[in-house]
mmCIF file of C-alpha atoms in Angstrom:
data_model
loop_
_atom_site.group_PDB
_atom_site.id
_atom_site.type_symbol
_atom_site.label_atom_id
_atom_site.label_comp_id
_atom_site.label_asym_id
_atom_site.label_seq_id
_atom_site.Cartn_x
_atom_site.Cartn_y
_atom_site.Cartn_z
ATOM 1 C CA UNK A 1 90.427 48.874 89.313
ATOM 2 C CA UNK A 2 86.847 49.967 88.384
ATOM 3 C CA UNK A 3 86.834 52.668 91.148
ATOM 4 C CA UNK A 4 89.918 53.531 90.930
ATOM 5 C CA UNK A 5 89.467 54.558 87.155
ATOM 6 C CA UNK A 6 86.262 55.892 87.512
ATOM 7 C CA UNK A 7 87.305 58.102 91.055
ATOM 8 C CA UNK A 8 90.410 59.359 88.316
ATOM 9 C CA UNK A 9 87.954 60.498 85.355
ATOM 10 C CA UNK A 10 86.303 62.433 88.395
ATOM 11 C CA UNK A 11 89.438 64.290 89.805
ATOM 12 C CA UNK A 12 89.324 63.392 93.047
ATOM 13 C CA UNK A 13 91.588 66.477 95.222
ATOM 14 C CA UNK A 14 92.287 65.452 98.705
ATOM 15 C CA UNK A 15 94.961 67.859 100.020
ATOM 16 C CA UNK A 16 96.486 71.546 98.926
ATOM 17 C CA UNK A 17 99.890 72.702 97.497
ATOM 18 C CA UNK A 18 100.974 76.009 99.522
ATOM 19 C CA UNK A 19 103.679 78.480 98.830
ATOM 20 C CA UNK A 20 106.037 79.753 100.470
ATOM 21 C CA UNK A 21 105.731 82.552 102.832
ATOM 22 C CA UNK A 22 108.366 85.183 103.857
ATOM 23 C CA UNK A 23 108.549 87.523 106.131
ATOM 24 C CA UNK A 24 107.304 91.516 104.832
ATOM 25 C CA UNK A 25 105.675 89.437 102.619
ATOM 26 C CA UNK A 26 102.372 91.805 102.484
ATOM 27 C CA UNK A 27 104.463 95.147 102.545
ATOM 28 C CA UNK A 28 106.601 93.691 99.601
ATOM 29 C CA UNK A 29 103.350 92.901 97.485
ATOM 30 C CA UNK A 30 101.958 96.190 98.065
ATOM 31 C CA UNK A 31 105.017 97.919 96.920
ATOM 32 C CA UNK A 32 105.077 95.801 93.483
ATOM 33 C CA UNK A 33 101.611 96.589 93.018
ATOM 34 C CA UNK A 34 102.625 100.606 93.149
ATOM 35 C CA UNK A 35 105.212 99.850 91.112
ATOM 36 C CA UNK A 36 103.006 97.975 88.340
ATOM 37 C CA UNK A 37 100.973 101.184 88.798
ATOM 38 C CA UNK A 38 103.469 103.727 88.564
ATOM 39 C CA UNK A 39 104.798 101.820 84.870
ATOM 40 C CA UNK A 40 101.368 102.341 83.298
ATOM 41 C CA UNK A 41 101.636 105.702 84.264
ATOM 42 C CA UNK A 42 104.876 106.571 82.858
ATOM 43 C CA UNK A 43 103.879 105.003 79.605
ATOM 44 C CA UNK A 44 100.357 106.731 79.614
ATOM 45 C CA UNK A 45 102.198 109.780 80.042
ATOM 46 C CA UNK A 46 105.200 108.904 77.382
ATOM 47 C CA UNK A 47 107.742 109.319 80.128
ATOM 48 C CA UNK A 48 110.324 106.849 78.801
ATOM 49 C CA UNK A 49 112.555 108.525 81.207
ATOM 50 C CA UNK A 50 110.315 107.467 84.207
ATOM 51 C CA UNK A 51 109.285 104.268 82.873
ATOM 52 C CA UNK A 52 112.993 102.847 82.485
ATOM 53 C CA UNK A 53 113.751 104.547 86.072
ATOM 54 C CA UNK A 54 111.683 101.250 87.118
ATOM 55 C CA UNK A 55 114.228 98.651 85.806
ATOM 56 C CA UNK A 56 117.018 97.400 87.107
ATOM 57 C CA UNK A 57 120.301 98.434 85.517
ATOM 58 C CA UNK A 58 120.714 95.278 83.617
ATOM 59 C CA UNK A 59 117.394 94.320 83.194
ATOM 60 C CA UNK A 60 116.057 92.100 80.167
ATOM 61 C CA UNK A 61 113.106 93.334 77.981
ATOM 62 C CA UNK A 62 111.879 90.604 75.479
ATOM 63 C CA UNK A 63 109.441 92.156 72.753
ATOM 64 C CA UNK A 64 106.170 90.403 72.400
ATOM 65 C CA UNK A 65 105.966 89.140 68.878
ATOM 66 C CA UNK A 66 109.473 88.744 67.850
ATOM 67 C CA UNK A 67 111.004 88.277 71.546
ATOM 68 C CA UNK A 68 114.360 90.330 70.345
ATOM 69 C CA UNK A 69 116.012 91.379 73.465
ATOM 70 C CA UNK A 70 116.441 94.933 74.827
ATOM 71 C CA UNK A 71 119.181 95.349 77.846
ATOM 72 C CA UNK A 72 120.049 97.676 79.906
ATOM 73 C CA UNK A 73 118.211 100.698 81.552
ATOM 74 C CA UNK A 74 119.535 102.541 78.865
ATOM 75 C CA UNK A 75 118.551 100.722 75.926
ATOM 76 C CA UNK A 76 114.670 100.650 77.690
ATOM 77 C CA UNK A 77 114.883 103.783 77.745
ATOM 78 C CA UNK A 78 115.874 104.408 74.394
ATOM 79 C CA UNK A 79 113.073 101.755 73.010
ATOM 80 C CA UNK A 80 110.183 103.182 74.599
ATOM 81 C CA UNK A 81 111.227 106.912 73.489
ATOM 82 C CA UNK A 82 111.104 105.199 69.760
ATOM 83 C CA UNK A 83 107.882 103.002 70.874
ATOM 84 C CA UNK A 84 106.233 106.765 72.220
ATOM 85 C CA UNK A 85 107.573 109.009 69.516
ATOM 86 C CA UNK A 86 105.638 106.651 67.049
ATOM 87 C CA UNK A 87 102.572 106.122 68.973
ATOM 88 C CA UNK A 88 102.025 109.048 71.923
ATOM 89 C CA UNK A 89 98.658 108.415 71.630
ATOM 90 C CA UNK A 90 98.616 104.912 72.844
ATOM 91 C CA UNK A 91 97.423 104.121 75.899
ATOM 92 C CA UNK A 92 98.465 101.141 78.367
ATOM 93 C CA UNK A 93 96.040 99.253 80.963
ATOM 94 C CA UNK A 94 97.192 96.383 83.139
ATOM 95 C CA UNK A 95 95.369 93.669 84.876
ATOM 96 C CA UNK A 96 97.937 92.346 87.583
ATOM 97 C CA UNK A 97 96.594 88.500 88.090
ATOM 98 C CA UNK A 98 99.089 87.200 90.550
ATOM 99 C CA UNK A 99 102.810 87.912 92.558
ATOM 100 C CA UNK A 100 104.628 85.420 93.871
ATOM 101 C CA UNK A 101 108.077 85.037 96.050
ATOM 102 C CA UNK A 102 110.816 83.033 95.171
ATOM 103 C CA UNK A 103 112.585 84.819 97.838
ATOM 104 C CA UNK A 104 113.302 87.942 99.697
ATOM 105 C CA UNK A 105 114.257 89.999 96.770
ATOM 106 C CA UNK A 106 112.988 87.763 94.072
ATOM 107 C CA UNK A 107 108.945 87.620 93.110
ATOM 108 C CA UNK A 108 107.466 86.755 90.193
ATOM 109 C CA UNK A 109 104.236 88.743 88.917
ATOM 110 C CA UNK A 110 102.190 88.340 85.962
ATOM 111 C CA UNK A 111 98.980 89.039 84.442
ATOM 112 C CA UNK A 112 97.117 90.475 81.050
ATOM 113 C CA UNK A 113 97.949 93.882 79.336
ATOM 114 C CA UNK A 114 96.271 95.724 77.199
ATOM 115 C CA UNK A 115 97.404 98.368 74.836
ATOM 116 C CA UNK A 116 94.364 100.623 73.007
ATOM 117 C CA UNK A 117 95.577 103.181 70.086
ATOM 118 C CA UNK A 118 92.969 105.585 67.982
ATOM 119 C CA UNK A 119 91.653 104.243 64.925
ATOM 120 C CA UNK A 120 93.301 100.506 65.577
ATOM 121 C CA UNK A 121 91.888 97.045 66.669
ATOM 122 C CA UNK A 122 93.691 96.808 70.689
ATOM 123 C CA UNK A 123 95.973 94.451 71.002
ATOM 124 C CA UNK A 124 96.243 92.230 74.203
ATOM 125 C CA UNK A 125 99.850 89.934 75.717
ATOM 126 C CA UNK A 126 100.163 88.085 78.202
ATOM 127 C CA UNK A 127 103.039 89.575 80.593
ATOM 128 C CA UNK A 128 105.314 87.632 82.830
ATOM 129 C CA UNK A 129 107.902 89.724 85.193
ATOM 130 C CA UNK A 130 110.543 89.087 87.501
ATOM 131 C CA UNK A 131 111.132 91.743 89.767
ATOM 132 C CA UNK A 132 114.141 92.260 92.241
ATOM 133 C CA UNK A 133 114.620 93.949 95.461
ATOM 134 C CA UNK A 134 117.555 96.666 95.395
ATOM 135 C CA UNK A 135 118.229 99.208 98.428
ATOM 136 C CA UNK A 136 114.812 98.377 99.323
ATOM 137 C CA UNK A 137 112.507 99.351 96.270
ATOM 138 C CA UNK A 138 111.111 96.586 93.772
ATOM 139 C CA UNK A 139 112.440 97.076 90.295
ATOM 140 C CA UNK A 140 111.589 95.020 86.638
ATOM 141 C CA UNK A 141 114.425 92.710 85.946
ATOM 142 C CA UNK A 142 113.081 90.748 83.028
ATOM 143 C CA UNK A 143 110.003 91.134 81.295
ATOM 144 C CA UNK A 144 108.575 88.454 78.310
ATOM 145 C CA UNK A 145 105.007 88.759 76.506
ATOM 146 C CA UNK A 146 102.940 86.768 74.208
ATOM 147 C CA UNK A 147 100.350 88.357 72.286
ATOM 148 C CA UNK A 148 97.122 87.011 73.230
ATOM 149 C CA UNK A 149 95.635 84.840 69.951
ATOM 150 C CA UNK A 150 92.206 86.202 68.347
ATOM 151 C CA UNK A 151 89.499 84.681 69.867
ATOM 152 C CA UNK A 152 87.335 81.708 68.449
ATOM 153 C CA UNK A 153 83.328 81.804 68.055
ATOM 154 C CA UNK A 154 82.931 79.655 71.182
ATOM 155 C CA UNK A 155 85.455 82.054 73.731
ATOM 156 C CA UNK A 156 82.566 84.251 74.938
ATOM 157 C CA UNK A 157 80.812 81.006 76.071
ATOM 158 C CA UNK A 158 83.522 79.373 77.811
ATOM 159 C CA UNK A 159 85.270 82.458 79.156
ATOM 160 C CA UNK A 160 83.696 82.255 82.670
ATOM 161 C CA UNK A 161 85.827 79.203 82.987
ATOM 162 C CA UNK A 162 89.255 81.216 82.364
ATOM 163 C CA UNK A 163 90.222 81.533 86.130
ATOM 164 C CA UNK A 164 90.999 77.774 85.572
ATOM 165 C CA UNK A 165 93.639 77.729 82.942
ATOM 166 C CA UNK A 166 97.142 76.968 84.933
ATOM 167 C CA UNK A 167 98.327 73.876 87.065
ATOM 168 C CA UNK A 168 96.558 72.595 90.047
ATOM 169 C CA UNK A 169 98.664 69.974 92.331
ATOM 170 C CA UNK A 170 96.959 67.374 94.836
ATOM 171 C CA UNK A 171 99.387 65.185 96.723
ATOM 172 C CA UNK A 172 99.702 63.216 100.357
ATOM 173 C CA UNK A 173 101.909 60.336 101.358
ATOM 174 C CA UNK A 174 100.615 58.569 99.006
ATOM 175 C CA UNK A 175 100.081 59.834 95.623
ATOM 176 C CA UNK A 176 100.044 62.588 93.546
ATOM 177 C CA UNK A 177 97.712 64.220 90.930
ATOM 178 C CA UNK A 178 98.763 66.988 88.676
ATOM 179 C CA UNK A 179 96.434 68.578 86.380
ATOM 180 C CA UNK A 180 96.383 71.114 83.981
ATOM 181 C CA UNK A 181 94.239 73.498 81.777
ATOM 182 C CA UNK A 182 95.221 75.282 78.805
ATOM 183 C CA UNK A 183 93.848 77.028 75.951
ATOM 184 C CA UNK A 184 93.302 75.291 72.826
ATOM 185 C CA UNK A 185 94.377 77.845 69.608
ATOM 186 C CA UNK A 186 91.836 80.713 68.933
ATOM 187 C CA UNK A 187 90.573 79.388 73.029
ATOM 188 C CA UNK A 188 87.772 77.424 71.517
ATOM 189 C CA UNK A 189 88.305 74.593 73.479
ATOM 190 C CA UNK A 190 89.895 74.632 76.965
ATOM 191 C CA UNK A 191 92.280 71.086 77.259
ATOM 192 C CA UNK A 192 92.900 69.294 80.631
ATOM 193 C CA UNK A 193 95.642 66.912 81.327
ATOM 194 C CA UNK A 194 95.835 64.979 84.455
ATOM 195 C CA UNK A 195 98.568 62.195 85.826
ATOM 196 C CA UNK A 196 97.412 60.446 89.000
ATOM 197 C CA UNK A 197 101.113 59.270 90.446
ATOM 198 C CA UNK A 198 102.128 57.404 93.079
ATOM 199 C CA UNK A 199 106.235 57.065 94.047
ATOM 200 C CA UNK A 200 107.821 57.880 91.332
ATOM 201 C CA UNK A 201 105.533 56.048 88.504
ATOM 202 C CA UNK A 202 102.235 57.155 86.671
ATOM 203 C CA UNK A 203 99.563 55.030 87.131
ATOM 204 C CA UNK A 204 96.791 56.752 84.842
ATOM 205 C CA UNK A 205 96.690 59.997 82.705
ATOM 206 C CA UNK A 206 94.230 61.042 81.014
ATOM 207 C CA UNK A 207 92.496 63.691 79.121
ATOM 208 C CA UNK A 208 89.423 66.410 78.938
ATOM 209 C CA UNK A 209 88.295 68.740 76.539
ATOM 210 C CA UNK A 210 85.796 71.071 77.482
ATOM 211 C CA UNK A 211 83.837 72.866 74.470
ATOM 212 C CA UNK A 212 80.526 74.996 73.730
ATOM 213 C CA UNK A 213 78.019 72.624 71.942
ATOM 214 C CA UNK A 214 75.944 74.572 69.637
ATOM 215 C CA UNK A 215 73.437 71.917 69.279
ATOM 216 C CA UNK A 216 72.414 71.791 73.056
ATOM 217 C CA UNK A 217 73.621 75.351 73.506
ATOM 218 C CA UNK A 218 75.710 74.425 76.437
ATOM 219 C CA UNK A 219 79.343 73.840 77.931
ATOM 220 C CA UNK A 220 80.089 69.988 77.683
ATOM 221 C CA UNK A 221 83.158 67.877 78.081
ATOM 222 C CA UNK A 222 84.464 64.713 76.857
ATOM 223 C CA UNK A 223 87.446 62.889 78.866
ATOM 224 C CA UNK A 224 89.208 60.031 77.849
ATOM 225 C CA UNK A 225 91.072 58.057 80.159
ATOM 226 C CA UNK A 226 94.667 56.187 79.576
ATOM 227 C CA UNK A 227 93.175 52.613 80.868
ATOM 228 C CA UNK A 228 90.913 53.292 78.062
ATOM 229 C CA UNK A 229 87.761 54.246 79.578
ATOM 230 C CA UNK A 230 85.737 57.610 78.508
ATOM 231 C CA UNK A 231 83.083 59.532 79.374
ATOM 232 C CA UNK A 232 81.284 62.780 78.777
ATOM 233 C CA UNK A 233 80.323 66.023 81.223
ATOM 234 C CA UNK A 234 77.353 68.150 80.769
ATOM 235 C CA UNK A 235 78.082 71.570 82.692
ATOM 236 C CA UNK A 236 75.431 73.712 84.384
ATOM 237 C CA UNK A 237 76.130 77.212 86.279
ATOM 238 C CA UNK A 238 74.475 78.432 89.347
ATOM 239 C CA UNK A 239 75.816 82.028 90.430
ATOM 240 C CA UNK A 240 79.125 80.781 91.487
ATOM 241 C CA UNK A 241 78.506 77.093 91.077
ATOM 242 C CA UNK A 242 79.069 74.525 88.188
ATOM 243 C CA UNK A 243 77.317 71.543 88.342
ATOM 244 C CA UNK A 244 78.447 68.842 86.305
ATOM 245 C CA UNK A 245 76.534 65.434 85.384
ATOM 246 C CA UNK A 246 79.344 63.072 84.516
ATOM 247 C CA UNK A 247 78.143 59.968 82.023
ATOM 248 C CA UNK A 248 81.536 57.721 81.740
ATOM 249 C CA UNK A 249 82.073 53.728 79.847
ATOM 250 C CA UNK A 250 85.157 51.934 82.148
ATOM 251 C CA UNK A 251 87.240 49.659 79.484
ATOM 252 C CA UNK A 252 85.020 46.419 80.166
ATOM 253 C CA UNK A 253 81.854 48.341 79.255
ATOM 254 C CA UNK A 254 81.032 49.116 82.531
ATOM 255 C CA UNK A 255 78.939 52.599 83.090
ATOM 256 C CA UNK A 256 79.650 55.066 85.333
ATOM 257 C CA UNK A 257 77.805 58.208 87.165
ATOM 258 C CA UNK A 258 78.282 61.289 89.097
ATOM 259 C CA UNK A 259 77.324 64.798 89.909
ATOM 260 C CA UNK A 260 80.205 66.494 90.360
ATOM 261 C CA UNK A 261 79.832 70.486 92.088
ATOM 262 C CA UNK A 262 82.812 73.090 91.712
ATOM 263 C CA UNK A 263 82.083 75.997 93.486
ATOM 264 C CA UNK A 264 84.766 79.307 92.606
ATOM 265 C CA UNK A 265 86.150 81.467 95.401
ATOM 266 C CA UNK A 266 88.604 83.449 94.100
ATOM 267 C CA UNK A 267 90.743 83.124 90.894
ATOM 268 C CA UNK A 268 93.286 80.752 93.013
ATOM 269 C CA UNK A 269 90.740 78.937 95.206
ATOM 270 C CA UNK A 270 87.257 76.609 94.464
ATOM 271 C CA UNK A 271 85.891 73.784 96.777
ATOM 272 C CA UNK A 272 84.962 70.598 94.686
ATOM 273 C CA UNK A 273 82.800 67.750 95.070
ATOM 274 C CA UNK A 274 80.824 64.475 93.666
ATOM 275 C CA UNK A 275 77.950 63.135 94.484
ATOM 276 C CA UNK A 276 75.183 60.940 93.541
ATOM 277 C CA UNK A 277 78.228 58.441 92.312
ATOM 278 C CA UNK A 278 77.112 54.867 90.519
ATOM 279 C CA UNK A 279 79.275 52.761 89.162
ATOM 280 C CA UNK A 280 77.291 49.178 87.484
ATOM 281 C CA UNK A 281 74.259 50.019 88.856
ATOM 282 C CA UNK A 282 75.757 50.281 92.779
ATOM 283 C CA UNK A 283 75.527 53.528 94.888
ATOM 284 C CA UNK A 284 78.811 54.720 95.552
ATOM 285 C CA UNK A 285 79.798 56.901 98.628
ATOM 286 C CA UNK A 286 79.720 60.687 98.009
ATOM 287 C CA UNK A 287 83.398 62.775 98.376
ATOM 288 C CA UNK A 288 82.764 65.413 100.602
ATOM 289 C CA UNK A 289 83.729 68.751 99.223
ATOM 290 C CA UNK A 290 87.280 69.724 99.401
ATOM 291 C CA UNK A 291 88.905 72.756 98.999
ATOM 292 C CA UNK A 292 91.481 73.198 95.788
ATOM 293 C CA UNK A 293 94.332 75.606 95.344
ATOM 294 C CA UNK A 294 96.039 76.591 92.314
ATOM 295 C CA UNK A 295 99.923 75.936 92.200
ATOM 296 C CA UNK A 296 101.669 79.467 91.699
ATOM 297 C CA UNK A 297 104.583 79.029 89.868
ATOM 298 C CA UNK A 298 101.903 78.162 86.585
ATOM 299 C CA UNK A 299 101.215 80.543 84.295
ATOM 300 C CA UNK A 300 98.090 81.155 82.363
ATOM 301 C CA UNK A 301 98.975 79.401 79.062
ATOM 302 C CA UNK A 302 97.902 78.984 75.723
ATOM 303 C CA UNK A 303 98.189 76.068 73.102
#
């Protein structure tokens, strides 16, 4: 039980969750991506003609902020003439963070946008679209935003760790672990919940914050485990590499060790390992590094 708590309050990862693939896949991606493009430049231009010419004919268009519905090409159409004759000097840029298929002529694509006008403070959502394949072009079928909360003192320490917000899935034969980060309000803090299940019960949860400490001027974290153990994290970056020296107590009073090493690839991809692993004062093996993958269907999210 010792190990087993203390391998859980070190997130072990021993396999990958993959999504599906269809065929045209790569041509279908690049054609959402020019059609992502060609939106900013109809609204850049003020071309609410163009712009709706990119929905579908019944597509959904939630407002960020009050989420009232627009539908219909038409009524897009009408909206953004309003939304252009009141600000034609706004301008639109879009960071496109990830597309993926549900099927076919389904895909899902989301990402930040960011919307600058003269003389105001830019204001920043968080998109989420559903496109839909029709006589072979990609149009928006339902669009929802969230304006992006005002950032906290302690974001512009912590924000290297952003590509990790979202759900990350580990599972064999055996068991299952699930975890996921979120922003805490104003992103000060950066929460982590993690289940470690096996059939169709949970046998430990648990939870991580991971913060800026002003004192020590650096990124630290402090888990507490469901069997009642806790611990703490003191984080370290090397180029691409965190390095993270893990001090935990198991419920008997037991102490705990590790080194654990993430290493980022790419905003969906990091290899992870520990080492240097003691548990009451006896060496523990090391877990060779492993390679995690982020489960697509999550969403960047805030509390």
């Amino acid at each position: 039980m010792k190990l087993l708590t203390f391998a859980l309050m070190s997130v072990t990862w021993a396999s990958l969750c993959i999504a599906p693939v269809f065929a045209d896949q790569e041509a279908d991606e690049a054609a959402i991506r020019h059609a992502v493009e060609a939106y900013v430049t109809a609204y850049n231009s003020g071309d609410a003609k163009s712009l709706a010419s990119l929905w579908s004919p019944e597509a959904v268009y939630s407002k960020p902020g009050t989420q009232e519905q627009v539908v219909g090409r038409e009524a897009i159409e009408q909206e953004f003439s309003s939304i252009f004759g009141e600000n034609n000097e706004s301008k639109l840029v879009v960071d496109s963070k990830w597309i993926q298929f549900m099927s076919p002529t389904v895909a899902l694509e989301s990402g930040i946008a960011r919307l600058t006008r003269p003389d105001q403070t830019a204001e920043e959502t968080e998109y989420s679209a559903v496109y839909v394949k029709r006589d072979d072009d990609w149009l928006l079928d339902r669009v929802t935003e969230k304006l992006t909360p005002s950032m906290g003192p302690n974001y512009e320490h912590l924000k290297e760790l952003d590509w990790l917000i979202g759900t990350w899935v580990d599972e064999d034969n055996d068991a299952r672990v699930e975890t996921k980060y979120a922003w805490t309000a104003n992103r000060n803090f950066i929460s982590q919940m993690y289940s470690l299940s096996i059939g169709d019960q949970i046998e430990h949860s648990g939870l991580q914050v991971i913060g800026w400490d002003p004192t020590s001027r650096r990124i630290r974290s402090w888990t507490f485990d469901s069997d009642g153990g806790y611990g703490e994290g003191r984080w370290k970056k090397s180029g691409k590499v965190w390095h993270i020296i893990n001090l935990g107590t198991l419920p008997d009073g037991t102490k705990s060790s590790s080194s654990n090493i993430i290493k980022y690839v790419d905003d969906d991809t990091f290899t992870w390992q520990s080492v240097s692993r003691m548990c009451d004062n006896e060496l523990l093996p090391n877990v060779d590094e492993v390679v995690v993958v982020r489960q697509k269907d999550s969403a960047a999210e805030t509390e």
